[in-house]
Every structure is written in C-alpha cells, then in structure tokens.
C-alpha cells in the first residue's frame, strides 16, 4: 500500500505534498523547486548573447591563429552555462514540521531544525527604484536571524501560504511595503551578508 500523494506544478516550479504514513495524514513534506519559466527567461538570453560575442572575437582576431583560443573560450562558456543550469534544476527546499532541508544553487545542503524556528515573516519589498513590490518570506530562528528565505520571483503566494502551516509556527505579515533600506535598518539579521551594507555609504 502506498502513501497518498498530491503533486502540483505551475509557474512557481514543481512542488509536492505527501503523507508518509499510509491510512493517515502522516508527515507532510512540501518540496519546492525554482520556477522553470524563470530559468528559461534568464538562462536562454544569456546563452544566446554568447554567440554574437564569440562571433565578434572571431571577426576581430586572425581566425587561423586564434581558433584554439576561441575553441577553448567556447567550451568554457558552454561548461559554465551547463553547470549553472544543472545547479538551478537541482536546487530545492523540503519543508516539514521537523524543519527545512535546503539544497542550494551551488549544491550545498543546509538544514534548520523545527525546534529552532520561531516564526515566519512576510513582507512586501519594493524592487529597486520602482513602485513595484515583490513578496518576501523569511523563516526566522529563535535568535532573530533569517534561517530561510523565499523570494516572490521564485515562488508564488499560494506556495508561501503553506510554509507556516506545515512548520507549525505563527506567521506575521508586514502592514506596509518597505524598501531594502527600511528592512536593513529594522531587521538586518534577516538579510544576506552582502545586503546588510548600503552601497551609497
């Protein structure tokens, strides 16, 4: 007898919710993967842009003498693109009431134990110098540090809605949209290390 499983897919990438124990609700695990459309919209233009660059190099240099260099550069670029694509496809996060297991873009695996999670914070962040906002979800540990982060460009709202429920913690939503500078001032420990310093200072 197999466990009940519901599989969903959409613009937010593939996700699955499964019950580990037959005949009961069991352990619910949500597995999240990055949006496949994001990979196509970002990766394809990057790959296409390499062709005119290599053609320009071939035009500017002597093709007879430089073809080994161009061949090596082409192979290197293709290897980087392939490695990035594989890393992107393998990235995922599994969430249950026991915590979070995240496989990052570069292959590293990080875990956050459920007992260390204090809650979930949802905010609307302005994108750069525009009035457009993006949803951001932060899983906050008991020391106030951001233990896990979900960006709206990778996951959609309904997917984020399930995180606090599955983890079994409270969710707090910001009442007003804020800039990255506002968040840096109020909760710097939620941000990545490179976001904690302003380039304007």
PDB file of C-alpha atoms in Angstrom:
ATOM      1  CA  UNK A   1       0.000   0.000   0.000  1.00  0.00           C
ATOM      2  CA  UNK A   2       1.475   3.357  -0.985  1.00  0.00           C
ATOM      3  CA  UNK A   3       1.284   6.688   0.735  1.00  0.00           C
ATOM      4  CA  UNK A   4      -1.172   9.285  -0.501  1.00  0.00           C
ATOM      5  CA  UNK A   5       0.476  11.913  -2.639  1.00  0.00           C
ATOM      6  CA  UNK A   6      -0.676  15.074  -4.316  1.00  0.00           C
ATOM      7  CA  UNK A   7       1.641  16.604  -6.912  1.00  0.00           C
ATOM      8  CA  UNK A   8       1.258  20.129  -8.187  1.00  0.00           C
ATOM      9  CA  UNK A   9       3.197  22.120 -10.735  1.00  0.00           C
ATOM     10  CA  UNK A  10       2.981  25.632 -12.021  1.00  0.00           C
ATOM     11  CA  UNK A  11       4.898  28.811 -12.633  1.00  0.00           C
ATOM     12  CA  UNK A  12       6.387  28.593  -9.147  1.00  0.00           C
ATOM     13  CA  UNK A  13       8.129  25.386 -10.139  1.00  0.00           C
ATOM     14  CA  UNK A  14       7.276  21.872  -9.140  1.00  0.00           C
ATOM     15  CA  UNK A  15       6.115  21.142  -5.627  1.00  0.00           C
ATOM     16  CA  UNK A  16       4.760  18.060  -3.957  1.00  0.00           C
ATOM     17  CA  UNK A  17       2.934  17.437  -0.720  1.00  0.00           C
ATOM     18  CA  UNK A  18       2.960  13.908   0.570  1.00  0.00           C
ATOM     19  CA  UNK A  19       1.751  11.900   3.531  1.00  0.00           C
ATOM     20  CA  UNK A  20       4.404   9.497   4.733  1.00  0.00           C
ATOM     21  CA  UNK A  21       2.129   7.141   6.634  1.00  0.00           C
ATOM     22  CA  UNK A  22      -0.499   5.008   4.798  1.00  0.00           C
ATOM     23  CA  UNK A  23      -4.019   5.402   6.091  1.00  0.00           C
ATOM     24  CA  UNK A  24      -3.372   8.679   7.895  1.00  0.00           C
ATOM     25  CA  UNK A  25      -2.148  12.197   7.412  1.00  0.00           C
ATOM     26  CA  UNK A  26       1.408  11.228   8.377  1.00  0.00           C
ATOM     27  CA  UNK A  27       4.295  13.596   7.930  1.00  0.00           C
ATOM     28  CA  UNK A  28       3.516  16.346   5.433  1.00  0.00           C
ATOM     29  CA  UNK A  29       6.552  17.394   3.437  1.00  0.00           C
ATOM     30  CA  UNK A  30       6.482  20.224   0.894  1.00  0.00           C
ATOM     31  CA  UNK A  31       9.259  20.081  -1.688  1.00  0.00           C
ATOM     32  CA  UNK A  32       9.764  23.366  -3.527  1.00  0.00           C
ATOM     33  CA  UNK A  33      11.753  23.909  -6.705  1.00  0.00           C
ATOM     34  CA  UNK A  34      12.553  27.164  -8.536  1.00  0.00           C
ATOM     35  CA  UNK A  35      10.299  28.335 -11.339  1.00  0.00           C
ATOM     36  CA  UNK A  36      11.113  26.628 -14.627  1.00  0.00           C
ATOM     37  CA  UNK A  37       9.924  29.686 -16.555  1.00  0.00           C
ATOM     38  CA  UNK A  38      12.463  31.806 -14.685  1.00  0.00           C
ATOM     39  CA  UNK A  39      15.244  29.536 -15.889  1.00  0.00           C
ATOM     40  CA  UNK A  40      14.104  29.917 -19.482  1.00  0.00           C
ATOM     41  CA  UNK A  41      13.584  33.689 -19.274  1.00  0.00           C
ATOM     42  CA  UNK A  42      17.017  34.312 -17.731  1.00  0.00           C
ATOM     43  CA  UNK A  43      19.157  31.422 -18.945  1.00  0.00           C
ATOM     44  CA  UNK A  44      18.148  31.461 -22.601  1.00  0.00           C
ATOM     45  CA  UNK A  45      19.048  35.138 -23.237  1.00  0.00           C
ATOM     46  CA  UNK A  46      22.416  34.627 -21.524  1.00  0.00           C
ATOM     47  CA  UNK A  47      23.143  31.622 -23.696  1.00  0.00           C
ATOM     48  CA  UNK A  48      22.034  33.441 -26.847  1.00  0.00           C
ATOM     49  CA  UNK A  49      24.200  36.503 -26.050  1.00  0.00           C
ATOM     50  CA  UNK A  50      27.360  34.394 -26.042  1.00  0.00           C
ATOM     51  CA  UNK A  51      27.021  33.665 -29.769  1.00  0.00           C
ATOM     52  CA  UNK A  52      27.468  37.280 -31.032  1.00  0.00           C
ATOM     53  CA  UNK A  53      30.275  37.854 -28.516  1.00  0.00           C
ATOM     54  CA  UNK A  54      32.211  34.862 -29.808  1.00  0.00           C
ATOM     55  CA  UNK A  55      31.461  35.898 -33.401  1.00  0.00           C
ATOM     56  CA  UNK A  56      32.835  39.393 -32.697  1.00  0.00           C
ATOM     57  CA  UNK A  57      36.023  37.929 -31.227  1.00  0.00           C
ATOM     58  CA  UNK A  58      36.413  35.723 -34.279  1.00  0.00           C
ATOM     59  CA  UNK A  59      35.939  38.769 -36.551  1.00  0.00           C
ATOM     60  CA  UNK A  60      38.497  40.918 -34.705  1.00  0.00           C
ATOM     61  CA  UNK A  61      41.309  38.389 -34.500  1.00  0.00           C
ATOM     62  CA  UNK A  62      43.046  36.236 -37.050  1.00  0.00           C
ATOM     63  CA  UNK A  63      40.915  33.064 -37.164  1.00  0.00           C
ATOM     64  CA  UNK A  64      43.823  30.908 -38.305  1.00  0.00           C
ATOM     65  CA  UNK A  65      45.999  31.740 -35.301  1.00  0.00           C
ATOM     66  CA  UNK A  66      43.288  32.314 -32.726  1.00  0.00           C
ATOM     67  CA  UNK A  67      40.950  29.383 -33.341  1.00  0.00           C
ATOM     68  CA  UNK A  68      42.396  27.294 -30.462  1.00  0.00           C
ATOM     69  CA  UNK A  69      41.778  30.197 -28.055  1.00  0.00           C
ATOM     70  CA  UNK A  70      38.250  30.701 -29.388  1.00  0.00           C
ATOM     71  CA  UNK A  71      37.537  26.973 -29.135  1.00  0.00           C
ATOM     72  CA  UNK A  72      38.709  26.903 -25.511  1.00  0.00           C
ATOM     73  CA  UNK A  73      36.653  30.027 -24.688  1.00  0.00           C
ATOM     74  CA  UNK A  74      33.552  28.491 -26.305  1.00  0.00           C
ATOM     75  CA  UNK A  75      33.923  25.251 -24.370  1.00  0.00           C
ATOM     76  CA  UNK A  76      34.471  27.192 -21.126  1.00  0.00           C
ATOM     77  CA  UNK A  77      31.356  29.322 -21.665  1.00  0.00           C
ATOM     78  CA  UNK A  78      29.243  26.279 -22.501  1.00  0.00           C
ATOM     79  CA  UNK A  79      30.569  24.454 -19.430  1.00  0.00           C
ATOM     80  CA  UNK A  80      29.637  27.393 -17.186  1.00  0.00           C
ATOM     81  CA  UNK A  81      26.143  27.589 -18.698  1.00  0.00           C
ATOM     82  CA  UNK A  82      25.628  23.823 -18.327  1.00  0.00           C
ATOM     83  CA  UNK A  83      26.882  23.828 -14.720  1.00  0.00           C
ATOM     84  CA  UNK A  84      24.603  26.738 -13.836  1.00  0.00           C
ATOM     85  CA  UNK A  85      21.633  25.002 -15.454  1.00  0.00           C
ATOM     86  CA  UNK A  86      22.251  21.746 -13.571  1.00  0.00           C
ATOM     87  CA  UNK A  87      22.625  23.641 -10.283  1.00  0.00           C
ATOM     88  CA  UNK A  88      19.424  25.544 -10.956  1.00  0.00           C
ATOM     89  CA  UNK A  89      17.495  22.358 -11.753  1.00  0.00           C
ATOM     90  CA  UNK A  90      18.753  20.573  -8.645  1.00  0.00           C
ATOM     91  CA  UNK A  91      18.012  23.421  -6.225  1.00  0.00           C
ATOM     92  CA  UNK A  92      15.085  22.693  -3.904  1.00  0.00           C
ATOM     93  CA  UNK A  93      13.812  23.024  -0.362  1.00  0.00           C
ATOM     94  CA  UNK A  94      11.888  20.403   1.622  1.00  0.00           C
ATOM     95  CA  UNK A  95       9.753  21.691   4.490  1.00  0.00           C
ATOM     96  CA  UNK A  96       8.057  19.704   7.262  1.00  0.00           C
ATOM     97  CA  UNK A  97       7.176  20.231  10.917  1.00  0.00           C
ATOM     98  CA  UNK A  98      10.651  18.922  11.749  1.00  0.00           C
ATOM     99  CA  UNK A  99      12.319  21.772   9.867  1.00  0.00           C
ATOM    100  CA  UNK A 100      13.782  22.693   6.496  1.00  0.00           C
ATOM    101  CA  UNK A 101      16.341  20.981   4.290  1.00  0.00           C
ATOM    102  CA  UNK A 102      17.599  23.247   1.510  1.00  0.00           C
ATOM    103  CA  UNK A 103      19.779  22.261  -1.432  1.00  0.00           C
ATOM    104  CA  UNK A 104      21.292  25.467  -2.739  1.00  0.00           C
ATOM    105  CA  UNK A 105      22.162  26.549  -6.255  1.00  0.00           C
ATOM    106  CA  UNK A 106      25.812  25.574  -5.795  1.00  0.00           C
ATOM    107  CA  UNK A 107      24.942  22.134  -4.399  1.00  0.00           C
ATOM    108  CA  UNK A 108      25.420  22.850  -0.704  1.00  0.00           C
ATOM    109  CA  UNK A 109      22.836  21.458   1.711  1.00  0.00           C
ATOM    110  CA  UNK A 110      21.708  23.403   4.784  1.00  0.00           C
ATOM    111  CA  UNK A 111      19.226  22.364   7.442  1.00  0.00           C
ATOM    112  CA  UNK A 112      17.158  24.212  10.006  1.00  0.00           C
ATOM    113  CA  UNK A 113      15.659  22.185  12.846  1.00  0.00           C
ATOM    114  CA  UNK A 114      11.998  22.809  13.570  1.00  0.00           C
ATOM    115  CA  UNK A 115      12.752  23.404  17.275  1.00  0.00           C
ATOM    116  CA  UNK A 116      14.951  26.373  16.303  1.00  0.00           C
ATOM    117  CA  UNK A 117      12.272  28.124  14.233  1.00  0.00           C
ATOM    118  CA  UNK A 118      10.448  30.988  15.959  1.00  0.00           C
ATOM    119  CA  UNK A 119       8.099  32.053  13.184  1.00  0.00           C
ATOM    120  CA  UNK A 120       7.537  33.237   9.638  1.00  0.00           C
ATOM    121  CA  UNK A 121       7.621  36.857   8.483  1.00  0.00           C
ATOM    122  CA  UNK A 122       6.053  38.038   5.207  1.00  0.00           C
ATOM    123  CA  UNK A 123       6.873  41.466   3.796  1.00  0.00           C
ATOM    124  CA  UNK A 124       6.402  43.346   0.548  1.00  0.00           C
ATOM    125  CA  UNK A 125       9.701  44.770  -0.694  1.00  0.00           C
ATOM    126  CA  UNK A 126       9.987  47.469  -3.327  1.00  0.00           C
ATOM    127  CA  UNK A 127      12.020  46.382  -6.356  1.00  0.00           C
ATOM    128  CA  UNK A 128      14.927  48.771  -6.820  1.00  0.00           C
ATOM    129  CA  UNK A 129      13.834  52.316  -7.645  1.00  0.00           C
ATOM    130  CA  UNK A 130      10.307  51.425  -8.723  1.00  0.00           C
ATOM    131  CA  UNK A 131       6.868  51.214  -7.133  1.00  0.00           C
ATOM    132  CA  UNK A 132       6.598  47.511  -7.976  1.00  0.00           C
ATOM    133  CA  UNK A 133       6.793  45.200  -4.982  1.00  0.00           C
ATOM    134  CA  UNK A 134       7.785  41.585  -4.506  1.00  0.00           C
ATOM    135  CA  UNK A 135       6.700  39.252  -1.744  1.00  0.00           C
ATOM    136  CA  UNK A 136       9.467  38.034   0.545  1.00  0.00           C
ATOM    137  CA  UNK A 137       9.109  35.279   3.123  1.00  0.00           C
ATOM    138  CA  UNK A 138      11.601  34.879   5.959  1.00  0.00           C
ATOM    139  CA  UNK A 139      11.743  31.903   8.294  1.00  0.00           C
ATOM    140  CA  UNK A 140      13.145  33.406  11.492  1.00  0.00           C
ATOM    141  CA  UNK A 141      15.049  31.383  14.090  1.00  0.00           C
ATOM    142  CA  UNK A 142      14.883  31.948  17.849  1.00  0.00           C
ATOM    143  CA  UNK A 143      17.880  34.304  17.785  1.00  0.00           C
ATOM    144  CA  UNK A 144      16.151  36.616  15.281  1.00  0.00           C
ATOM    145  CA  UNK A 145      18.306  35.539  12.342  1.00  0.00           C
ATOM    146  CA  UNK A 146      16.857  34.731   8.936  1.00  0.00           C
ATOM    147  CA  UNK A 147      17.198  30.948   8.650  1.00  0.00           C
ATOM    148  CA  UNK A 148      15.494  30.530   5.264  1.00  0.00           C
ATOM    149  CA  UNK A 149      14.248  32.954   2.638  1.00  0.00           C
ATOM    150  CA  UNK A 150      11.768  32.726  -0.207  1.00  0.00           C
ATOM    151  CA  UNK A 151      11.585  35.425  -2.886  1.00  0.00           C
ATOM    152  CA  UNK A 152       8.433  36.175  -4.825  1.00  0.00           C
ATOM    153  CA  UNK A 153      10.271  35.862  -8.116  1.00  0.00           C
ATOM    154  CA  UNK A 154      10.947  32.185  -7.357  1.00  0.00           C
ATOM    155  CA  UNK A 155       7.770  31.116  -5.543  1.00  0.00           C
ATOM    156  CA  UNK A 156       4.184  32.297  -5.707  1.00  0.00           C
ATOM    157  CA  UNK A 157       1.872  33.410  -2.897  1.00  0.00           C
ATOM    158  CA  UNK A 158      -0.170  30.186  -2.510  1.00  0.00           C
ATOM    159  CA  UNK A 159       3.054  28.207  -2.134  1.00  0.00           C
ATOM    160  CA  UNK A 160       4.335  30.614   0.527  1.00  0.00           C
ATOM    161  CA  UNK A 161       0.973  30.378   2.306  1.00  0.00           C
ATOM    162  CA  UNK A 162       1.680  26.741   3.191  1.00  0.00           C
ATOM    163  CA  UNK A 163       5.061  27.264   4.846  1.00  0.00           C
ATOM    164  CA  UNK A 164       3.948  28.463   8.296  1.00  0.00           C
ATOM    165  CA  UNK A 165       1.150  25.884   8.385  1.00  0.00           C
ATOM    166  CA  UNK A 166       3.463  22.965   7.617  1.00  0.00           C
ATOM    167  CA  UNK A 167       6.164  24.196  10.017  1.00  0.00           C
ATOM    168  CA  UNK A 168       3.527  24.674  12.714  1.00  0.00           C
ATOM    169  CA  UNK A 169       4.550  28.244  13.606  1.00  0.00           C
ATOM    170  CA  UNK A 170       2.880  31.653  13.567  1.00  0.00           C
ATOM    171  CA  UNK A 171       3.123  33.935  10.556  1.00  0.00           C
ATOM    172  CA  UNK A 172       3.433  37.725  10.785  1.00  0.00           C
ATOM    173  CA  UNK A 173       2.755  39.936   7.772  1.00  0.00           C
ATOM    174  CA  UNK A 174       4.106  43.466   7.368  1.00  0.00           C
ATOM    175  CA  UNK A 175       1.362  46.072   7.171  1.00  0.00           C
ATOM    176  CA  UNK A 176       3.116  48.342   4.630  1.00  0.00           C
ATOM    177  CA  UNK A 177       5.550  47.759   1.744  1.00  0.00           C
ATOM    178  CA  UNK A 178       9.135  48.670   2.587  1.00  0.00           C
ATOM    179  CA  UNK A 179      12.407  49.300   0.844  1.00  0.00           C
ATOM    180  CA  UNK A 180      15.508  47.204   1.299  1.00  0.00           C
ATOM    181  CA  UNK A 181      16.991  50.131   3.280  1.00  0.00           C
ATOM    182  CA  UNK A 182      13.995  50.040   5.669  1.00  0.00           C
ATOM    183  CA  UNK A 183      14.420  46.316   6.209  1.00  0.00           C
ATOM    184  CA  UNK A 184      18.182  46.754   6.637  1.00  0.00           C
ATOM    185  CA  UNK A 185      17.539  49.277   9.386  1.00  0.00           C
ATOM    186  CA  UNK A 186      14.784  47.377  11.205  1.00  0.00           C
ATOM    187  CA  UNK A 187      15.853  43.733  10.773  1.00  0.00           C
ATOM    188  CA  UNK A 188      19.377  43.472   9.318  1.00  0.00           C
ATOM    189  CA  UNK A 189      19.811  39.883  10.535  1.00  0.00           C
ATOM    190  CA  UNK A 190      17.150  38.718   8.088  1.00  0.00           C
ATOM    191  CA  UNK A 191      19.251  39.762   5.093  1.00  0.00           C
ATOM    192  CA  UNK A 192      22.180  38.165   3.310  1.00  0.00           C
ATOM    193  CA  UNK A 193      25.571  39.496   4.371  1.00  0.00           C
ATOM    194  CA  UNK A 194      26.012  41.487   1.155  1.00  0.00           C
ATOM    195  CA  UNK A 195      22.627  43.200   1.623  1.00  0.00           C
ATOM    196  CA  UNK A 196      23.438  44.491   5.103  1.00  0.00           C
ATOM    197  CA  UNK A 197      25.648  47.288   3.803  1.00  0.00           C
ATOM    198  CA  UNK A 198      24.403  50.121   1.620  1.00  0.00           C
ATOM    199  CA  UNK A 199      26.437  50.924  -1.494  1.00  0.00           C
ATOM    200  CA  UNK A 200      25.536  54.603  -1.082  1.00  0.00           C
ATOM    201  CA  UNK A 201      27.507  54.908   2.160  1.00  0.00           C
TER     202      UNK A 201
END
